[in-house]
PDB file of C-alpha atoms and ligand atoms in Angstrom:
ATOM      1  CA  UNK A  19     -11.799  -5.560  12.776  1.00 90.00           C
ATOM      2  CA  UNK A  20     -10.861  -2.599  10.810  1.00 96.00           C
ATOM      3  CA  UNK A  21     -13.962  -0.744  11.012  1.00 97.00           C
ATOM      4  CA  UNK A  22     -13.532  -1.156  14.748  1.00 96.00           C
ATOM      5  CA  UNK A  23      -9.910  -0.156  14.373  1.00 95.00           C
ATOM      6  CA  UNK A  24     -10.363   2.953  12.252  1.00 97.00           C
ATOM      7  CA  UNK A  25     -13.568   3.889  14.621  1.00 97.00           C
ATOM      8  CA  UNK A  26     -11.694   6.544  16.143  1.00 95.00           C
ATOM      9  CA  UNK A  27     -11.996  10.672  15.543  1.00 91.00           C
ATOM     10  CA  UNK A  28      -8.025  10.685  14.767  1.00 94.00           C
ATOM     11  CA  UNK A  29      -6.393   8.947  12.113  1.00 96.00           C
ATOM     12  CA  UNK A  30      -4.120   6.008  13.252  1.00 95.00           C
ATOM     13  CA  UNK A  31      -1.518   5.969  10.636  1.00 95.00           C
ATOM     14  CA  UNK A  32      -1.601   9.702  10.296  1.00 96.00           C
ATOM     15  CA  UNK A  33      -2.492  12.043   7.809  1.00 97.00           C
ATOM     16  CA  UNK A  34       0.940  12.559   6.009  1.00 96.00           C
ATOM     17  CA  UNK A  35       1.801   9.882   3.527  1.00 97.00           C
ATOM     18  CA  UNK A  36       4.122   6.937   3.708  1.00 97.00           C
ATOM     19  CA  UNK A  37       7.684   8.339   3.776  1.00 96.00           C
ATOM     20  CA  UNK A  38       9.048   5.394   1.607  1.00 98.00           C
ATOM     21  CA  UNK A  39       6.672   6.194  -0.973  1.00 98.00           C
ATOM     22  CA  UNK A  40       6.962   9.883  -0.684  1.00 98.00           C
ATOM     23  CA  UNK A  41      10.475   9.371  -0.815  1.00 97.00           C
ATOM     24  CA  UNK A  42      10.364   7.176  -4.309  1.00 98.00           C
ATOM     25  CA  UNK A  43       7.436   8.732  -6.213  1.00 98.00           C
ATOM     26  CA  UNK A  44       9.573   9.667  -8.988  1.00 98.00           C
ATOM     27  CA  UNK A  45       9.566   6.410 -10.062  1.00 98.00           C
ATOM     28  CA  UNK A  46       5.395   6.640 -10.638  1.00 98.00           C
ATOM     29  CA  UNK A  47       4.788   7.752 -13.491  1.00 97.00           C
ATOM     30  CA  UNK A  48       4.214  11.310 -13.532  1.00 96.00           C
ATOM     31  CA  UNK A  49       0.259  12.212 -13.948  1.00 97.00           C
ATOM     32  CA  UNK A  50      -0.998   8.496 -14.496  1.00 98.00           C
ATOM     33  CA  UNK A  51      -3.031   6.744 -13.116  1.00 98.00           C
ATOM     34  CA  UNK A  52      -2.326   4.489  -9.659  1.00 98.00           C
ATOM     35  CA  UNK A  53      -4.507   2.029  -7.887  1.00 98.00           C
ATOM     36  CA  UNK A  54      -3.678   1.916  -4.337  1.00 98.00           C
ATOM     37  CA  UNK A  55      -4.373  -1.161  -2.381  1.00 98.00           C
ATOM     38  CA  UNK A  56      -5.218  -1.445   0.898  1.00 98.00           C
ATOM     39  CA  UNK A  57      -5.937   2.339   1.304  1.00 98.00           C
ATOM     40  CA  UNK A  58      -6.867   2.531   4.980  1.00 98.00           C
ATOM     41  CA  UNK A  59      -7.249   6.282   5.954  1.00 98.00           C
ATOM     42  CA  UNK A  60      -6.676   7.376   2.445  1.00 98.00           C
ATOM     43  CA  UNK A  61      -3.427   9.586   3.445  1.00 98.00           C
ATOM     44  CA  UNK A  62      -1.226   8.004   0.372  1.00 98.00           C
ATOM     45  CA  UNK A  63      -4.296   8.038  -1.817  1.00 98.00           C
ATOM     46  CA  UNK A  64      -4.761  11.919  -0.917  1.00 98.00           C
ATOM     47  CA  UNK A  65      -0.491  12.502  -1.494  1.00 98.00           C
ATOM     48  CA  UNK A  66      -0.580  11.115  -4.858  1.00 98.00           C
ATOM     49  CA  UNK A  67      -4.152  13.295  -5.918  1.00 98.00           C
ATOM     50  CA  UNK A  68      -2.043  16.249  -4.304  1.00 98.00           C
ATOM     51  CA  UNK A  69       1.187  15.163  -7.011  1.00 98.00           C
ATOM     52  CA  UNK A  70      -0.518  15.171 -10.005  1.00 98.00           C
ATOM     53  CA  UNK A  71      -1.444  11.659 -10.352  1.00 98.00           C
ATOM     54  CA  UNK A  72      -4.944   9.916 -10.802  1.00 98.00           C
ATOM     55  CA  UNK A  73      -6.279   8.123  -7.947  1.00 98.00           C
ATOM     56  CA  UNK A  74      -8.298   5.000  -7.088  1.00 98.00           C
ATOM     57  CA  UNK A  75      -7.957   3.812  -3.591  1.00 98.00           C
ATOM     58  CA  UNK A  76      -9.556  -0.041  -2.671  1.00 98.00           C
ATOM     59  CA  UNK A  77     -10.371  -0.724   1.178  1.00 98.00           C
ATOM     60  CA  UNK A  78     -12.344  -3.611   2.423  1.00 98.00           C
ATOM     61  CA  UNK A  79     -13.226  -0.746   5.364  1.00 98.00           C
ATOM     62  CA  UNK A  80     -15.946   1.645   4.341  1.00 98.00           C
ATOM     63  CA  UNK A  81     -15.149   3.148   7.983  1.00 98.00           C
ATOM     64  CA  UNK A  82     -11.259   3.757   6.555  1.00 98.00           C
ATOM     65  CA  UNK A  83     -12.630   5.085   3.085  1.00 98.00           C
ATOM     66  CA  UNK A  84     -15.067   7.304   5.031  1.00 98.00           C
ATOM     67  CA  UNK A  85     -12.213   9.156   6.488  1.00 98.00           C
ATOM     68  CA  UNK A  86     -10.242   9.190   3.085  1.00 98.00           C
ATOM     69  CA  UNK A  87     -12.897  10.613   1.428  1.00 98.00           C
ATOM     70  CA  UNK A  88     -12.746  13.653   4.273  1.00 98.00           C
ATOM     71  CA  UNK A  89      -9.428  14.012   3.988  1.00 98.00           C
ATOM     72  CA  UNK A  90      -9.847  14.316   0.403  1.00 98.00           C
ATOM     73  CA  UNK A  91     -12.012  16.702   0.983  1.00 98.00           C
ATOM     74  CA  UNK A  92     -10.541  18.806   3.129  1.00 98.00           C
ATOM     75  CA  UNK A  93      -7.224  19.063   1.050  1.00 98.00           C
ATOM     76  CA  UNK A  94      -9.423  19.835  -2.238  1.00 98.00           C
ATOM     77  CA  UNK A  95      -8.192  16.771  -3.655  1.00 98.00           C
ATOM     78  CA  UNK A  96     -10.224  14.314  -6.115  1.00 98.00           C
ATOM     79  CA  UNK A  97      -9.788  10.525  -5.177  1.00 98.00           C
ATOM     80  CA  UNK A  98     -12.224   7.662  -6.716  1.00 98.00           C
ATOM     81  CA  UNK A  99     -12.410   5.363  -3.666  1.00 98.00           C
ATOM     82  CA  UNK A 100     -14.486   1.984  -3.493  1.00 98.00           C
ATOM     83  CA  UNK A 101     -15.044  -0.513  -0.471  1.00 98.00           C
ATOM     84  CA  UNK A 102     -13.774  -3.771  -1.929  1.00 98.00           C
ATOM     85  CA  UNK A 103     -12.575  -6.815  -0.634  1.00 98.00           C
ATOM     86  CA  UNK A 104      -9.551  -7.557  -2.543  1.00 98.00           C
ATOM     87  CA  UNK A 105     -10.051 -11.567  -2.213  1.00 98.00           C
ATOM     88  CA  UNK A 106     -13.137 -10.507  -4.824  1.00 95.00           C
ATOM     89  CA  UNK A 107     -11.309  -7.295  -6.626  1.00 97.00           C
ATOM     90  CA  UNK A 108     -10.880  -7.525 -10.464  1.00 96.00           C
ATOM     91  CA  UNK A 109      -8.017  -5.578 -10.459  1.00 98.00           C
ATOM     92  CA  UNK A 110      -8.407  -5.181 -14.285  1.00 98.00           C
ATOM     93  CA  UNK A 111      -5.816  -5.879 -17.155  1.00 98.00           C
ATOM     94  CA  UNK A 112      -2.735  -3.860 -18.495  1.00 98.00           C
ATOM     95  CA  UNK A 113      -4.592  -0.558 -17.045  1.00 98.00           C
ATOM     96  CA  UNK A 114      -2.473   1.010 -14.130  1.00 98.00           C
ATOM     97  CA  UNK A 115       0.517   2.753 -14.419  1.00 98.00           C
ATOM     98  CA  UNK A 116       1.452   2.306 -10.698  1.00 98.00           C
ATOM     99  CA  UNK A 117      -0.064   0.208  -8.312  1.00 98.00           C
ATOM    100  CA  UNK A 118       0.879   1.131  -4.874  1.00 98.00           C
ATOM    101  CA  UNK A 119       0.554  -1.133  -1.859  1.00 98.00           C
ATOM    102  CA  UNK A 120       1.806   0.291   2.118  1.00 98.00           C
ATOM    103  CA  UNK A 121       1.456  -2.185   4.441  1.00 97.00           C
ATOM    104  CA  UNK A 122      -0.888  -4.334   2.889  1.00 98.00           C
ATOM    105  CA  UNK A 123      -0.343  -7.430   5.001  1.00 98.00           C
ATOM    106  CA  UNK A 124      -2.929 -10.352   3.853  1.00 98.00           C
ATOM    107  CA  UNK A 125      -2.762 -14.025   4.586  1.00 98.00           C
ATOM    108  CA  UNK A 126      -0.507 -15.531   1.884  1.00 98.00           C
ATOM    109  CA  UNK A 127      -2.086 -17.447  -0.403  1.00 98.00           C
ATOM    110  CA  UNK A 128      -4.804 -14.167  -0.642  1.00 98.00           C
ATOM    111  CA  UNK A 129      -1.573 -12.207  -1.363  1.00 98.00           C
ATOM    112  CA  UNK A 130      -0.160 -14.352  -3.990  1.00 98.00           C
ATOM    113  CA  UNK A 131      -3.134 -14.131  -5.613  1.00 98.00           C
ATOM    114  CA  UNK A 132      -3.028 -10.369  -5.390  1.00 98.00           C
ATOM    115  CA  UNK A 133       0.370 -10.102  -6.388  1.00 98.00           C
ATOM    116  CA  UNK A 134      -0.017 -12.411  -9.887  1.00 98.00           C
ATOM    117  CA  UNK A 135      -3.374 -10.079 -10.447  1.00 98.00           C
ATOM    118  CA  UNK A 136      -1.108  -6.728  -9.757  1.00 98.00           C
ATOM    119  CA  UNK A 137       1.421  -8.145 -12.724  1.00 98.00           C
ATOM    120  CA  UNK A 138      -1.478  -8.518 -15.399  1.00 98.00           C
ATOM    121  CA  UNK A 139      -3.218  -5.470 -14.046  1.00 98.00           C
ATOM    122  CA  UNK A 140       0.396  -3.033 -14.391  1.00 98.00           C
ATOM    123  CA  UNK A 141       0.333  -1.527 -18.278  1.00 98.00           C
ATOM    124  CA  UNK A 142       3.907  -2.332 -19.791  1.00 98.00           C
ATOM    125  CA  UNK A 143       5.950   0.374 -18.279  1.00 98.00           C
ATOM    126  CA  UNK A 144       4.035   0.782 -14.849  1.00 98.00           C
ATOM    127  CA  UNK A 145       5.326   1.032 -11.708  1.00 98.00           C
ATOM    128  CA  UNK A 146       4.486  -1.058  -8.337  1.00 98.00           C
ATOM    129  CA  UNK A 147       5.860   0.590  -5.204  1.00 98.00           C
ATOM    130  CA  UNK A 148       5.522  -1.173  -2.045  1.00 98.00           C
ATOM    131  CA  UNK A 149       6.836  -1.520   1.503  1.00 98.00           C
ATOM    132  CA  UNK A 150       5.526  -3.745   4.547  1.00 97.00           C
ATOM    133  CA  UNK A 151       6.823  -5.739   7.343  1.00 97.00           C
ATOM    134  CA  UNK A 152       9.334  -8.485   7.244  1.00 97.00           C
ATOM    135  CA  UNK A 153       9.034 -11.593   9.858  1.00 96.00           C
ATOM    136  CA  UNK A 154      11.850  -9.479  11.968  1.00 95.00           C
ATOM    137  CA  UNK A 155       9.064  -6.714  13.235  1.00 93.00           C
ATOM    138  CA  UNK A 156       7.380  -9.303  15.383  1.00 93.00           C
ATOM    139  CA  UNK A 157       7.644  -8.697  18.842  1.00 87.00           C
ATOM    140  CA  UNK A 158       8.991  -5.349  18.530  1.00 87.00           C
ATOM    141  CA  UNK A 159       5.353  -3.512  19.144  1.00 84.00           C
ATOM    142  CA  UNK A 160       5.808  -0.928  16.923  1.00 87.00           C
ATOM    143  CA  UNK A 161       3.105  -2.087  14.270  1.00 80.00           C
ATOM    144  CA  UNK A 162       2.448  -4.785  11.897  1.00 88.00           C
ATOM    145  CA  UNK A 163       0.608  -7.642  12.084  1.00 90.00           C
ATOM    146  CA  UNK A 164       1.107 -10.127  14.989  1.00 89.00           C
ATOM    147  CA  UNK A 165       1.650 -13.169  12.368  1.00 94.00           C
ATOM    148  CA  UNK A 166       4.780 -14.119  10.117  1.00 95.00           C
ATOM    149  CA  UNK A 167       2.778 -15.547   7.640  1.00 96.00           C
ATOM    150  CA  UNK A 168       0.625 -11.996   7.168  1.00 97.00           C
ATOM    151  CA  UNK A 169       4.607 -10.290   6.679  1.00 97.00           C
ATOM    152  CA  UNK A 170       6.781 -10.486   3.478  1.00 98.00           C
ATOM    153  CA  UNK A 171      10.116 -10.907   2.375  1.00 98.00           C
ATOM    154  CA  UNK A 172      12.591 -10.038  -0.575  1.00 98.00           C
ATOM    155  CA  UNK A 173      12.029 -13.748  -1.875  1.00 98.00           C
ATOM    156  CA  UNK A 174       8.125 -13.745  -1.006  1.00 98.00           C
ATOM    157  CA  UNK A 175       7.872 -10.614  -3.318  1.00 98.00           C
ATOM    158  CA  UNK A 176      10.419 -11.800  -6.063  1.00 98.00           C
ATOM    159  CA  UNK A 177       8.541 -14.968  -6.241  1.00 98.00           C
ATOM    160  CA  UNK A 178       4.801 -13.561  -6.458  1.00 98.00           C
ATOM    161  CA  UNK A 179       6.075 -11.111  -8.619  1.00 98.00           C
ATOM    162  CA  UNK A 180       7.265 -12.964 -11.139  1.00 97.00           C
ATOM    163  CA  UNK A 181       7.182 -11.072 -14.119  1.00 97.00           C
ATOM    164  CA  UNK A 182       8.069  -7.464 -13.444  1.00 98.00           C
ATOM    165  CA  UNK A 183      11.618  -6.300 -13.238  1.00 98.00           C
ATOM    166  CA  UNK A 184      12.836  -5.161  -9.501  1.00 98.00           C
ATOM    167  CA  UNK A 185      14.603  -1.632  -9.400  1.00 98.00           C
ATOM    168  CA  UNK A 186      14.963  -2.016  -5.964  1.00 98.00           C
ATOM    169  CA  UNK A 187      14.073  -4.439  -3.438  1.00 98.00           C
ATOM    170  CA  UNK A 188      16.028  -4.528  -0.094  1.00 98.00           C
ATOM    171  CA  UNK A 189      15.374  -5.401   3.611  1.00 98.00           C
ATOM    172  CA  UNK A 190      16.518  -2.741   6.002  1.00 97.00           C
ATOM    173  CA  UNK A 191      14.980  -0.888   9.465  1.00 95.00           C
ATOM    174  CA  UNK A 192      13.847   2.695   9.388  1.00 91.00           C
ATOM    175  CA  UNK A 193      11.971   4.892  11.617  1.00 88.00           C
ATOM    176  CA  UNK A 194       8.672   4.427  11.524  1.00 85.00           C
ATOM    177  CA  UNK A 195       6.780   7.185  12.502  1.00 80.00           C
ATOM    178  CA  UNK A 196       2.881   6.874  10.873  1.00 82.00           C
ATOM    179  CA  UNK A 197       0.188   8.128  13.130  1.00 79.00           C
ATOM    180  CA  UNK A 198      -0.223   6.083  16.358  1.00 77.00           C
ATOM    181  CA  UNK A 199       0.067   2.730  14.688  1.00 73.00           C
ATOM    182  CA  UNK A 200       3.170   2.774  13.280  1.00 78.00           C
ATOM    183  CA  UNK A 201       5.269   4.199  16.246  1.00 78.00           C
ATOM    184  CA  UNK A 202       9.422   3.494  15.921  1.00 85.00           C
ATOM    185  CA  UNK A 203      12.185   1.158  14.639  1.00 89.00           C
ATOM    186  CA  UNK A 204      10.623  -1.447  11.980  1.00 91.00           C
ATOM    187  CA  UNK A 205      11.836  -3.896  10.232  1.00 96.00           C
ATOM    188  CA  UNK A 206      10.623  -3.819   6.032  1.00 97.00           C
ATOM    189  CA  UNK A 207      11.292  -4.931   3.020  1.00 98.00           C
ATOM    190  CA  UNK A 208      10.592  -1.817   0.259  1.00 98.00           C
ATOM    191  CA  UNK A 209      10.574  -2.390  -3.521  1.00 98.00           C
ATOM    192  CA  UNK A 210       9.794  -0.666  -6.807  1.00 98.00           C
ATOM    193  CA  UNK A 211       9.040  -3.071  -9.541  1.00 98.00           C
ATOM    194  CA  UNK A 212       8.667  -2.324 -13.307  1.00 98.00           C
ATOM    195  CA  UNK A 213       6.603  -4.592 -16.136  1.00 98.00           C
ATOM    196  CA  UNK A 214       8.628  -4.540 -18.826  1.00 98.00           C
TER     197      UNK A 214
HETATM  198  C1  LIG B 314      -2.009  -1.654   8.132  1.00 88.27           C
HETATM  199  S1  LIG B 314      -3.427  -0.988   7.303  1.00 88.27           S
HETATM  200  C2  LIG B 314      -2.626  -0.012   6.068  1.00 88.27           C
HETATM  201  C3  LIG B 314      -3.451   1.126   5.556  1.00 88.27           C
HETATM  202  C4  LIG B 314      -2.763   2.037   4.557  1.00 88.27           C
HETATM  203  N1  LIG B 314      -2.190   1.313   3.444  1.00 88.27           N
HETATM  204  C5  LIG B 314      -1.725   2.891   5.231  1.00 88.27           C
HETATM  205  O1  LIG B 314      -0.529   2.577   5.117  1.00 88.27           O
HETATM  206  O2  LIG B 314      -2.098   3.893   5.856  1.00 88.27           O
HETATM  207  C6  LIG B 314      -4.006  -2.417   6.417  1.00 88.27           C
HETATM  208  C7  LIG B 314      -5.248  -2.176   5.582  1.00 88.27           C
HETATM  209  O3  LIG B 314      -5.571  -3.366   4.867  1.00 88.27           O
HETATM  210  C8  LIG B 314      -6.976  -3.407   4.701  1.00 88.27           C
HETATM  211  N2  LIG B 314      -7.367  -4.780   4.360  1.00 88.27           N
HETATM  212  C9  LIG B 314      -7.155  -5.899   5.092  1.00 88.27           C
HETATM  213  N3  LIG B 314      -7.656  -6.978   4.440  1.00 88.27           N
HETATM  214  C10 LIG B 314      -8.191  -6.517   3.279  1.00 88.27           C
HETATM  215  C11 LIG B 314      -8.861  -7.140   2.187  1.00 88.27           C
HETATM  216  N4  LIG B 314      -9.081  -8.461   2.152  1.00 88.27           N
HETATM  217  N5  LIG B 314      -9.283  -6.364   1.158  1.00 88.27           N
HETATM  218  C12 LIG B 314      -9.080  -5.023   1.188  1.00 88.27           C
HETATM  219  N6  LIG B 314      -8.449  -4.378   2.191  1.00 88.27           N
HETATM  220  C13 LIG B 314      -8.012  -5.122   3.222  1.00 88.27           C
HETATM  221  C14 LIG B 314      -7.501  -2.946   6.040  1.00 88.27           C
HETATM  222  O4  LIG B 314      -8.845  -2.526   5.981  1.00 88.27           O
HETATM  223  C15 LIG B 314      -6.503  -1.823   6.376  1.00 88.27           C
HETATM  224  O5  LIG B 314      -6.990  -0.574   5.952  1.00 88.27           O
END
């Protein structure tokens, strides 16, 4: 479905990254490296070569990393990218210092299990970032996935992240203005997590 989805000559969430995660990157940190999840398009992947930091983006769409790895190119920017499904990704141990992870909506129990690997995979110290949809987008038609259970919550996230200390974790709307598939008011839940 991706493939099909990303099949297009224009890039549907854009070629500028994320604006919660271009608002918080401070909090990565600076020159490490970051695994992104769910890269799509590669446009955060591409931000965070263009800040300093060390890149691998994962994708189960070798359509979406096709056009990250242009994008890449065209900014001068080095990115390691790799087609992976992450129901089979070893996301290694203790060897990130950010994981990042922008609308990354999975069927839950396929989360959870991504979540409890992104705990043991953070190094003491490192950083998740994340935003996605809360339950309150649907029916809005401004992006997100058409299921609840795909969407996430301050509890969801405080539950499968057991294990790293929240800086910030809140529920709020914002403008949500990403390429063609993210197109007005949405409802998210954003939060930067540390492992102590
Ligand atoms: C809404 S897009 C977000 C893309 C990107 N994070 C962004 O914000 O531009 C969701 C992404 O999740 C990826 N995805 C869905 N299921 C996946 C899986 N099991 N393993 C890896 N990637 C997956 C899709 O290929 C798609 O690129």
């Amino acid at each position: 479905m991706w493939d099909e989805r990303y099949s297009t000559d224009d890039y549907v969430y854009g070629t500028e990254p994320n604006a919660f995660l271009a608002e918080q990157l401070a909090w990565l940190p600076a020159g490490g490296r970051i695994l992104t999840l769910a890269e799509g398009e590669g446009r955060n992947a591409v931000f965070l070569a263009e800040q300093g930091y060390q890149v691998t983006g994962l994708d189960a769409s070798a359509v979406g990393l096709r056009k990250a790895a242009q994008l890449a190119k065209q900014r001068g920017v080095n990115v390691r990218l790799s087609v992976t499904d992450l129901a089979e990704a070893d996301l290694g141990k203790a060897c990130w210092d950010g994981v990042v992870s922008i609308f990354a909506h999975l069927p839950p129990d396929l989360r959870c299990s991504v979540h409890r690997r992104v705990v043991y995979a953070l190094k003491p110290g490192g950083v998740l970032l994340l935003e996605a949809y809360t339950p309150a987008q649907l029916g809005r038609g401004t992006g997100g996935p058409p299921e609840a259970a795909m969407m996430m919550t301050a509890a969801i996230l405080r539950k499968e992240l057991s294990g790293l200390e929240f800086l910030l974790l809140r529920e709020c709307e914002r403008e949500i203005i990403e390429g063609h598939g993210h197109t007005g008011t949405g409802a998210v839940v954003q939060a930067i997590a540390r492992k102590p």
